[in-house]
Amino acid sequence: MTQQRTEREIGRSRVRKEDARLVTGRTTWTDNITVTGLLHMSILRSPMAHATVDRVDVSRALRQPGVVAAFSGRDLADELGSMPCVWPVTEDIVMPHHPAVAVDEVRYAGDPVAVVIARDRYTAADALEAVDVDYTPLPPVLDLEAALADGAPLVHSDKGTNRCYTWPLATGDYDAEKARADVVLRRRYTQQRLIPNAIEPRAVVATPPTASNEYTLYSSTQIPHIVRVTLSIATGIPENQLRVVAPDVGGGFGSKLQVYGEEALALAVARRLGRPVKWTESRSEGYQATHHGRGQLQDVEIAATKDGKLLGLRVDLLADMGAYLMLISPATPLLGAFMYPGIYKMNAYTFNCTGVFTTRTPTDAYRGAGRPEATFAIERTMDELAAELGLDPMELRRRNWIGHEEFPYTSVSGLTYDSGNYEAATDRALALFGYDDLRAEQRERSERGDPVRLGIGISTYTEMCGLAPSRILGELRYVAGGWESASIRMLPTGTVEVTTGTTPHGQGHATCWSQIAADVLGVPFEDIEVVHGDTRAVPQGMDTYGSRSLVIGGVAVHHAAKKVVEKARKVAAHLLEASETDLDFSAGKFTVRGSPEASKTIQEVAFETFHSHDLPEGMEPSINAEHVVDPDNFSFPHGTHLCAIDVDTETGRARIRSYVCVDDVGKVINPMIVQGQIHGGLAQGIAQALYEEAVYDTEGNLLTGTMADYLVPSAVDLPDFVTDRTETPATSNALGVKGVGETATIASTPAVVNAVVDALRPLGVTDVQMPCTPHRIWEAVRQAARAEEVSA
């Protein structure tokens, strides 16, 4: 029998229990899976952004040695339905048919047109060259505003429009607030397309039905439960005959919050051939075919008084859907709709988002999903307004943010922020940063005409995470709920099995869930095993995305463990011949109040329950428990990020000199994991600000289609980060926790761009489009100089 633990686990910087396995390769990635009789699938993709498919001939490919089968889209059309979109955000949304393999028309460069199945992956890849396809080019649709113009080429000609939907939100009377404003400021920002770069590329292995008629799909997915439901609909395989397994998954950042055509294809081919089938994407294939993120055009207008009081905000958004609607494409920009007002008080808010079809790779969720875009817009605008009013940008923020004594606070967008303390996080960040000293240095360098300018960027953010209360998802027309489940089994040997409906792809759930269960049950951390990612072992769950795992899934573990303790209390009281109310429970042991020598550990109770020789009359022989959490509210972490950057006005080079962030994510389960999440998020947000962008040519060809062309920063491109925390517990869940996985990505991008613009503002620069490359910075400086010459 194992011992109890007396030291609290929550708040302890535990090394992750899954890391030894992951970093030494003693694990299973999807591409490592081999099955007897395995075949390999390769996919021929369109080289054109827009064209009719006049003929697909796979006969030459079929004659290649080692090739087992080859199919066009038409060959498979009868057994594959449209790929799913589960978030039709308006009643009149345009929902085009989305085949897994194009039949008559391709709509982006990378759209699948044929598949080849062979005995090995190299033969399958080589045989793609023997597939003959005749295309007739059609005009590409690339520009969001031009796509909505009369007479624009249509991405889906049968729909008669490139407008996917228009979604409005309005509170207060913005026009009235604008009419009484001293200052009305307008800005346009471009959220460039980003390409996810998970360490592990996407991969799928599909097996044909077994003797029990069960298909198994192994997939590097974030969402095995959602994949099972949606692929059952797309393929016609009954849900109870489809098992989906997510083995260890090497990152996702939203790109694996998706149901891809390749998963449906693998199942359909396995069914047709009666053989298991594997597909693994190459990097360049993934750049074209894995959904992209961001892709928005933001028009922002803010109204304020001359002393800096915000009155109202108006946002008009064009969101690039790409060629098709993926799982939640339409809703992704709307996840930010409620966050444009940020942490600021104002009287009116108007928001309109129009989704637009283009002949580019579809877009969908990417780390933060809508909220980074919203935070960028408001935080950039606050800096611009401060400059317009002649105020320090931090002072402008202080004059408008929600005071810590005002929580809970209902924002102008209708969200109720449960807790927060923006003053504490900001004061701590300013102290760590040395804000006043840096401002003094900035003035000194500007006065002496230093060609390398110092810029200081601020971002004071909050986000809406922990997706999400089911009632709200229903109001927003999402077809599923936002609950999450957990169950706990007390095994006879004293060990504990925790099953969770969340599915990690690098977050450290096994460690954190063990810490949560260990504290409630009082059993050793090492004696807890966490099971996830297999729909047979964990039949119900809503998976991992939107920083929901801890605030919903982790809280479900906490409640399930509490239920175990209460069931065990009945058995312990019976065994100790005491009343339940006379028992104390601490560090995993029940003791009789006043007689501490009379005790039973929870493991002893578990064993007694296992053999069930002496249980309370009528009690079922189990102290196992499960719990399903449906949250009442979102989670609202917040913080202050500060960036100091040196910008060389002669070369355009920007180098981050120091970066300080103080985040408040409520109660912390494992500080080491939180810090790792912050570091990763910072890298991703800074990458959008300075490095990454999906670039297309005028014909719709992806020019940044390889890792040599798309600049993902490495550690040498990033500064040392100074991170710290304040702690304002959430009041919306029993653990007091808030999400953390997306915070730094959301906050860092505007902090960096604000710093770049701050460095150049004395030269007349008011914006630099992301990514702020040396060429764009250099060009902005030159344009400002030319404008000054003209005005002079």
Short mmCIF file of C-alpha atoms in Angstrom, two decimals, residues 395-765:
data_model
loop_
_atom_site.label_atom_id
_atom_site.label_comp_id
_atom_site.label_asym_id
_atom_site.label_seq_id
_atom_site.Cartn_x
_atom_site.Cartn_y
_atom_site.Cartn_z
CA GLU A 395 -1.51 57.27 -18.36
CA LEU A 396 -4.26 57.03 -20.99
CA ARG A 397 -4.80 53.42 -20.08
CA ARG A 398 -4.95 54.18 -16.35
CA ARG A 399 -7.65 56.79 -16.97
CA ASN A 400 -9.90 54.25 -18.64
CA TRP A 401 -9.40 50.78 -17.27
CA ILE A 402 -11.70 48.99 -14.85
CA GLY A 403 -10.62 49.50 -11.24
CA HIS A 404 -9.99 46.41 -9.13
CA GLU A 405 -12.79 47.45 -6.79
CA GLU A 406 -15.31 47.42 -9.64
CA PHE A 407 -15.30 43.64 -10.25
CA PRO A 408 -17.41 41.82 -11.23
CA TYR A 409 -17.78 44.21 -14.13
CA THR A 410 -19.95 43.91 -17.22
CA SER A 411 -18.08 45.30 -20.21
CA VAL A 412 -19.67 47.32 -22.96
CA SER A 413 -19.60 44.20 -25.15
CA GLY A 414 -21.71 42.31 -22.63
CA LEU A 415 -19.12 40.08 -20.95
CA THR A 416 -18.98 39.93 -17.17
CA TYR A 417 -15.37 39.96 -16.01
CA ASP A 418 -15.41 38.10 -12.71
CA SER A 419 -12.13 39.33 -11.21
CA GLY A 420 -9.01 41.27 -12.00
CA ASN A 421 -6.47 43.76 -10.72
CA TYR A 422 -4.96 45.67 -13.61
CA GLU A 423 -3.27 48.17 -11.31
CA ALA A 424 -1.24 45.53 -9.47
CA ALA A 425 -0.02 43.77 -12.59
CA THR A 426 0.89 47.06 -14.27
CA ASP A 427 2.73 48.50 -11.27
CA ARG A 428 4.76 45.32 -10.96
CA ALA A 429 5.60 45.31 -14.67
CA LEU A 430 6.62 48.96 -14.70
CA ALA A 431 8.95 48.40 -11.77
CA LEU A 432 10.61 45.39 -13.38
CA PHE A 433 10.90 47.22 -16.69
CA GLY A 434 12.35 50.49 -15.41
CA TYR A 435 9.77 52.45 -17.40
CA ASP A 436 10.73 55.94 -16.27
CA ASP A 437 14.44 55.40 -16.84
CA LEU A 438 13.80 54.04 -20.33
CA ARG A 439 11.61 57.03 -21.19
CA ALA A 440 14.41 59.33 -20.05
CA GLU A 441 16.92 57.46 -22.20
CA GLN A 442 14.53 57.62 -25.13
CA ARG A 443 14.29 61.39 -24.87
CA GLU A 444 18.05 61.75 -24.58
CA ARG A 445 18.76 59.60 -27.62
CA SER A 446 16.12 61.38 -29.67
CA GLU A 447 17.53 64.80 -28.76
CA ARG A 448 21.05 63.87 -29.87
CA GLY A 449 19.76 62.39 -33.13
CA ASP A 450 20.76 58.79 -32.50
CA PRO A 451 19.97 56.89 -35.72
CA VAL A 452 19.09 53.86 -33.58
CA ARG A 453 15.87 54.90 -31.90
CA LEU A 454 14.52 53.44 -28.67
CA GLY A 455 10.86 52.44 -28.72
CA ILE A 456 8.71 51.47 -25.75
CA GLY A 457 5.59 49.40 -26.32
CA ILE A 458 2.72 48.71 -23.94
CA SER A 459 -0.03 46.14 -23.97
CA THR A 460 -2.50 45.87 -21.10
CA TYR A 461 -4.79 43.05 -22.04
CA THR A 462 -7.45 40.68 -20.91
CA GLU A 463 -8.83 37.74 -22.83
CA MET A 464 -11.91 35.57 -22.89
CA CYS A 465 -10.89 31.94 -22.54
CA GLY A 466 -12.10 28.69 -21.12
CA LEU A 467 -14.45 28.00 -24.01
CA ALA A 468 -17.19 27.92 -23.00
CA PRO A 469 -20.58 28.02 -21.28
CA SER A 470 -22.86 25.82 -23.39
CA ARG A 471 -25.76 28.26 -23.17
CA ILE A 472 -23.62 31.00 -24.70
CA LEU A 473 -22.32 28.70 -27.42
CA GLY A 474 -25.94 27.90 -28.22
CA GLU A 475 -26.81 31.59 -28.46
CA LEU A 476 -23.90 31.99 -30.89
CA ARG A 477 -25.17 29.05 -33.01
CA TYR A 478 -22.33 26.62 -32.26
CA VAL A 479 -23.72 23.14 -32.72
CA ALA A 480 -22.06 21.56 -29.65
CA GLY A 481 -21.60 22.38 -25.97
CA GLY A 482 -18.71 23.60 -23.89
CA TRP A 483 -18.82 21.15 -21.01
CA GLU A 484 -16.00 18.82 -20.03
CA SER A 485 -15.83 15.53 -18.17
CA ALA A 486 -13.47 13.67 -15.88
CA SER A 487 -13.64 10.41 -14.00
CA ILE A 488 -11.51 8.87 -11.28
CA ARG A 489 -11.00 5.20 -10.59
CA MET A 490 -9.49 4.12 -7.28
CA LEU A 491 -7.62 0.94 -8.11
CA PRO A 492 -7.27 -1.85 -5.51
CA THR A 493 -3.50 -1.45 -5.32
CA GLY A 494 -3.84 2.13 -4.14
CA THR A 495 -3.05 3.80 -7.42
CA VAL A 496 -5.45 6.15 -9.14
CA GLU A 497 -6.58 6.44 -12.75
CA VAL A 498 -7.84 9.82 -13.91
CA THR A 499 -9.56 10.00 -17.28
CA THR A 500 -10.12 13.37 -18.89
CA GLY A 501 -12.01 14.51 -21.94
CA THR A 502 -9.29 17.06 -22.67
CA THR A 503 -6.54 16.05 -25.10
CA PRO A 504 -3.10 17.57 -24.60
CA HIS A 505 -0.71 18.35 -27.40
CA GLY A 506 2.15 19.57 -25.25
CA GLN A 507 0.44 21.40 -22.38
CA GLY A 508 1.33 18.99 -19.55
CA HIS A 509 -2.14 17.81 -18.60
CA ALA A 510 -0.85 14.56 -17.08
CA THR A 511 1.23 16.52 -14.59
CA CYS A 512 -1.33 19.18 -13.68
CA TRP A 513 -4.27 16.80 -13.46
CA SER A 514 -2.17 14.57 -11.19
CA GLN A 515 -1.40 17.54 -8.96
CA ILE A 516 -5.07 18.45 -8.71
CA ALA A 517 -6.17 14.89 -7.91
CA ALA A 518 -3.28 14.35 -5.49
CA ASP A 519 -4.29 17.35 -3.41
CA VAL A 520 -7.93 16.33 -3.13
CA LEU A 521 -7.33 12.63 -2.58
CA GLY A 522 -4.14 12.94 -0.57
CA VAL A 523 -2.39 10.25 -2.58
CA PRO A 524 1.13 10.52 -4.03
CA PHE A 525 1.51 12.40 -7.29
CA GLU A 526 3.50 9.48 -8.64
CA ASP A 527 0.62 7.06 -8.06
CA ILE A 528 -1.73 8.87 -10.41
CA GLU A 529 -2.06 8.00 -14.08
CA VAL A 530 -3.92 10.28 -16.47
CA VAL A 531 -5.70 8.72 -19.44
CA HIS A 532 -6.72 10.83 -22.43
CA GLY A 533 -6.98 10.99 -26.19
CA ASP A 534 -8.78 7.70 -26.94
CA THR A 535 -12.52 7.75 -27.50
CA ARG A 536 -12.77 4.13 -26.42
CA ALA A 537 -11.00 4.72 -23.09
CA VAL A 538 -12.58 8.17 -22.60
CA PRO A 539 -15.98 8.03 -24.28
CA GLN A 540 -17.03 11.63 -23.65
CA GLY A 541 -15.16 14.87 -23.91
CA MET A 542 -14.92 18.18 -25.72
CA ASP A 543 -11.15 18.19 -26.13
CA THR A 544 -8.53 20.94 -25.97
CA TYR A 545 -8.67 24.44 -27.43
CA GLY A 546 -9.32 28.00 -26.36
CA SER A 547 -7.41 27.66 -23.05
CA ARG A 548 -10.28 25.57 -21.74
CA SER A 549 -8.46 22.51 -20.46
CA LEU A 550 -7.61 23.65 -16.94
CA VAL A 551 -10.55 25.92 -16.23
CA ILE A 552 -13.05 23.29 -17.33
CA GLY A 553 -11.27 19.94 -17.63
CA GLY A 554 -9.03 20.45 -14.61
CA VAL A 555 -11.95 21.69 -12.57
CA ALA A 556 -13.88 18.55 -13.58
CA VAL A 557 -11.01 16.47 -12.17
CA HIS A 558 -11.20 18.44 -8.93
CA HIS A 559 -14.94 17.83 -8.56
CA ALA A 560 -14.68 14.14 -9.49
CA ALA A 561 -12.00 13.70 -6.82
CA LYS A 562 -14.23 15.44 -4.28
CA LYS A 563 -16.99 12.96 -5.11
CA VAL A 564 -14.57 10.08 -4.54
CA VAL A 565 -13.72 11.43 -1.09
CA GLU A 566 -17.38 11.73 -0.14
CA LYS A 567 -18.15 8.20 -1.29
CA ALA A 568 -15.09 6.93 0.54
CA ARG A 569 -16.25 8.77 3.65
CA LYS A 570 -19.33 6.53 3.86
CA VAL A 571 -17.19 3.39 3.71
CA ALA A 572 -14.64 4.75 6.18
CA ALA A 573 -17.37 5.69 8.65
CA HIS A 574 -18.79 2.20 8.42
CA LEU A 575 -15.38 0.56 8.91
CA LEU A 576 -14.48 2.86 11.82
CA GLU A 577 -17.94 2.53 13.37
CA ALA A 578 -18.34 6.27 13.44
CA SER A 579 -20.70 8.82 12.04
CA GLU A 580 -19.69 10.40 8.72
CA THR A 581 -19.95 13.80 10.34
CA ASP A 582 -17.43 12.76 13.00
CA LEU A 583 -14.73 12.02 10.44
CA ASP A 584 -11.98 14.38 9.45
CA PHE A 585 -10.22 13.92 6.13
CA SER A 586 -6.72 15.25 5.67
CA ALA A 587 -3.68 14.17 3.65
CA GLY A 588 -5.54 11.16 2.33
CA LYS A 589 -6.60 9.81 5.74
CA PHE A 590 -9.96 9.62 7.51
CA THR A 591 -9.70 9.96 11.28
CA VAL A 592 -12.33 9.90 13.97
CA ARG A 593 -12.58 13.29 15.58
CA GLY A 594 -11.11 13.00 19.08
CA SER A 595 -9.61 9.55 18.38
CA PRO A 596 -6.82 10.10 15.85
CA GLU A 597 -5.57 6.52 16.28
CA ALA A 598 -8.78 5.33 14.62
CA SER A 599 -8.12 5.94 10.97
CA LYS A 600 -8.35 4.61 7.42
CA THR A 601 -6.43 5.84 4.42
CA ILE A 602 -8.35 6.42 1.22
CA GLN A 603 -6.31 3.62 -0.39
CA GLU A 604 -7.39 1.26 2.40
CA VAL A 605 -10.95 2.28 1.77
CA ALA A 606 -10.44 1.61 -1.93
CA PHE A 607 -9.20 -1.89 -1.20
CA GLU A 608 -12.06 -2.57 1.21
CA THR A 609 -14.43 -1.43 -1.50
CA PHE A 610 -12.69 -3.68 -4.03
CA HIS A 611 -13.32 -6.86 -2.07
CA SER A 612 -16.62 -5.53 -0.71
CA HIS A 613 -16.72 -7.89 2.22
CA ASP A 614 -17.99 -5.28 4.62
CA LEU A 615 -19.69 -2.28 3.08
CA PRO A 616 -22.54 -0.12 4.35
CA GLU A 617 -25.91 -1.71 3.75
CA GLY A 618 -27.19 -0.91 0.27
CA MET A 619 -24.04 0.84 -0.96
CA GLU A 620 -22.77 0.03 -4.42
CA PRO A 621 -19.27 -1.50 -4.29
CA SER A 622 -17.47 1.47 -5.81
CA ILE A 623 -16.03 4.77 -4.70
CA ASN A 624 -15.18 5.73 -8.28
CA ALA A 625 -16.75 8.93 -9.56
CA GLU A 626 -17.15 11.09 -12.61
CA HIS A 627 -18.08 14.72 -13.04
CA VAL A 628 -19.11 16.89 -15.95
CA VAL A 629 -18.54 20.64 -15.71
CA ASP A 630 -20.47 23.17 -17.76
CA PRO A 631 -19.03 26.54 -16.76
CA ASP A 632 -21.18 29.53 -15.87
CA ASN A 633 -18.74 32.03 -17.31
CA PHE A 634 -15.54 32.40 -19.30
CA SER A 635 -12.17 32.88 -17.67
CA PHE A 636 -10.49 36.30 -17.90
CA PRO A 637 -6.73 36.30 -17.32
CA HIS A 638 -5.02 39.63 -17.76
CA GLY A 639 -1.66 41.29 -17.54
CA THR A 640 0.74 43.98 -18.67
CA HIS A 641 3.43 43.45 -21.29
CA LEU A 642 6.21 45.95 -21.93
CA CYS A 643 8.71 45.88 -24.76
CA ALA A 644 11.81 48.01 -25.32
CA ILE A 645 13.16 47.86 -28.83
CA ASP A 646 16.06 49.40 -30.70
CA VAL A 647 15.13 50.38 -34.25
CA ASP A 648 17.88 51.30 -36.68
CA THR A 649 16.42 54.01 -38.91
CA GLU A 650 19.19 53.52 -41.50
CA THR A 651 18.82 49.74 -41.97
CA GLY A 652 15.32 49.10 -40.65
CA ARG A 653 16.53 46.44 -38.27
CA ALA A 654 14.53 46.10 -35.05
CA ARG A 655 16.06 44.32 -32.06
CA ILE A 656 14.11 43.67 -28.88
CA ARG A 657 16.26 44.94 -26.05
CA SER A 658 14.11 43.88 -23.11
CA TYR A 659 10.71 42.32 -22.62
CA VAL A 660 8.82 42.25 -19.32
CA CYS A 661 5.44 40.75 -18.68
CA VAL A 662 3.39 40.32 -15.55
CA ASP A 663 0.41 38.07 -16.10
CA ASP A 664 -2.45 37.22 -13.78
CA VAL A 665 -3.81 33.77 -14.52
CA GLY A 666 -5.50 33.26 -11.17
CA LYS A 667 -4.41 30.35 -9.02
CA VAL A 668 -1.45 28.52 -10.50
CA ILE A 669 -1.29 24.74 -10.46
CA ASN A 670 2.32 24.40 -11.68
CA PRO A 671 4.43 27.59 -11.97
CA MET A 672 7.00 25.90 -14.18
CA ILE A 673 4.37 24.93 -16.74
CA VAL A 674 2.83 28.40 -16.62
CA GLN A 675 6.20 29.96 -17.31
CA GLY A 676 6.76 27.59 -20.22
CA GLN A 677 3.38 28.48 -21.67
CA ILE A 678 4.19 32.18 -21.33
CA HIS A 679 7.57 31.76 -23.04
CA GLY A 680 6.05 29.83 -25.94
CA GLY A 681 3.24 32.33 -26.31
CA LEU A 682 5.67 35.23 -26.36
CA ALA A 683 7.67 33.60 -29.13
CA GLN A 684 4.52 33.12 -31.18
CA GLY A 685 3.23 36.65 -30.66
CA ILE A 686 6.58 38.27 -31.35
CA ALA A 687 6.84 36.15 -34.48
CA GLN A 688 3.66 37.73 -35.84
CA ALA A 689 4.94 41.20 -35.00
CA LEU A 690 8.36 40.86 -36.59
CA TYR A 691 8.77 37.75 -38.72
CA GLU A 692 5.92 35.59 -40.02
CA GLU A 693 3.57 36.14 -42.96
CA ALA A 694 1.94 33.95 -45.59
CA VAL A 695 2.59 35.74 -48.87
CA TYR A 696 0.75 35.05 -52.14
CA ASP A 697 1.54 36.32 -55.62
CA THR A 698 -1.07 37.92 -57.86
CA GLU A 699 -2.09 34.50 -59.25
CA GLY A 700 -2.74 33.06 -55.80
CA ASN A 701 0.45 31.02 -55.50
CA LEU A 702 1.84 30.72 -51.99
CA LEU A 703 5.30 32.27 -52.13
CA THR A 704 6.17 31.34 -48.54
CA GLY A 705 5.50 27.65 -49.04
CA THR A 706 8.58 26.25 -47.32
CA MET A 707 10.42 26.79 -44.07
CA ALA A 708 13.15 28.48 -46.10
CA ASP A 709 10.68 31.17 -47.19
CA TYR A 710 8.46 31.50 -44.12
CA LEU A 711 10.50 32.92 -41.27
CA VAL A 712 9.85 31.09 -38.02
CA PRO A 713 12.11 32.66 -35.38
CA SER A 714 14.45 30.52 -33.34
CA ALA A 715 15.77 31.10 -29.84
CA VAL A 716 18.60 33.28 -31.16
CA ASP A 717 16.04 35.68 -32.65
CA LEU A 718 14.31 36.23 -29.32
CA PRO A 719 15.39 38.11 -26.16
CA ASP A 720 15.55 36.84 -22.63
CA PHE A 721 12.12 37.32 -21.11
CA VAL A 722 11.43 38.72 -17.67
CA THR A 723 8.20 37.17 -16.46
CA ASP A 724 6.30 37.54 -13.23
CA ARG A 725 2.79 37.04 -11.93
CA THR A 726 0.15 38.57 -9.78
CA GLU A 727 -2.65 36.37 -8.52
CA THR A 728 -6.31 37.31 -8.56
CA PRO A 729 -8.29 34.08 -8.28
CA ALA A 730 -11.15 33.48 -10.65
CA THR A 731 -14.49 33.41 -8.89
CA SER A 732 -16.12 31.37 -11.64
CA ASN A 733 -14.62 28.00 -10.76
CA ALA A 734 -13.74 26.01 -7.66
CA LEU A 735 -9.98 26.13 -8.24
CA GLY A 736 -9.79 29.88 -8.90
CA VAL A 737 -7.83 29.20 -12.08
CA LYS A 738 -7.76 31.06 -15.40
CA GLY A 739 -6.42 30.07 -18.80
CA VAL A 740 -2.79 30.70 -19.71
CA GLY A 741 -2.01 29.02 -23.03
CA GLU A 742 -2.88 31.98 -25.23
CA THR A 743 -2.23 34.97 -22.99
CA ALA A 744 1.30 35.81 -24.11
CA THR A 745 0.48 35.42 -27.79
CA ILE A 746 -2.46 37.77 -27.36
CA ALA A 747 -0.53 40.39 -25.42
CA SER A 748 2.88 40.43 -27.04
CA THR A 749 2.11 41.33 -30.66
CA PRO A 750 0.74 44.82 -29.94
CA ALA A 751 3.44 45.44 -27.34
CA VAL A 752 6.15 44.87 -29.96
CA VAL A 753 4.48 46.82 -32.77
CA ASN A 754 3.67 49.68 -30.39
CA ALA A 755 7.37 49.75 -29.51
CA VAL A 756 8.41 49.88 -33.16
CA VAL A 757 6.00 52.73 -33.91
CA ASP A 758 6.95 54.51 -30.69
CA ALA A 759 10.58 54.51 -31.80
CA LEU A 760 9.70 56.04 -35.16
CA ARG A 761 6.87 58.39 -34.20
CA PRO A 762 9.18 61.44 -33.79
CA LEU A 763 10.07 60.90 -37.45
CA GLY A 764 6.41 61.08 -38.49
CA VAL A 765 5.67 57.34 -38.66
#
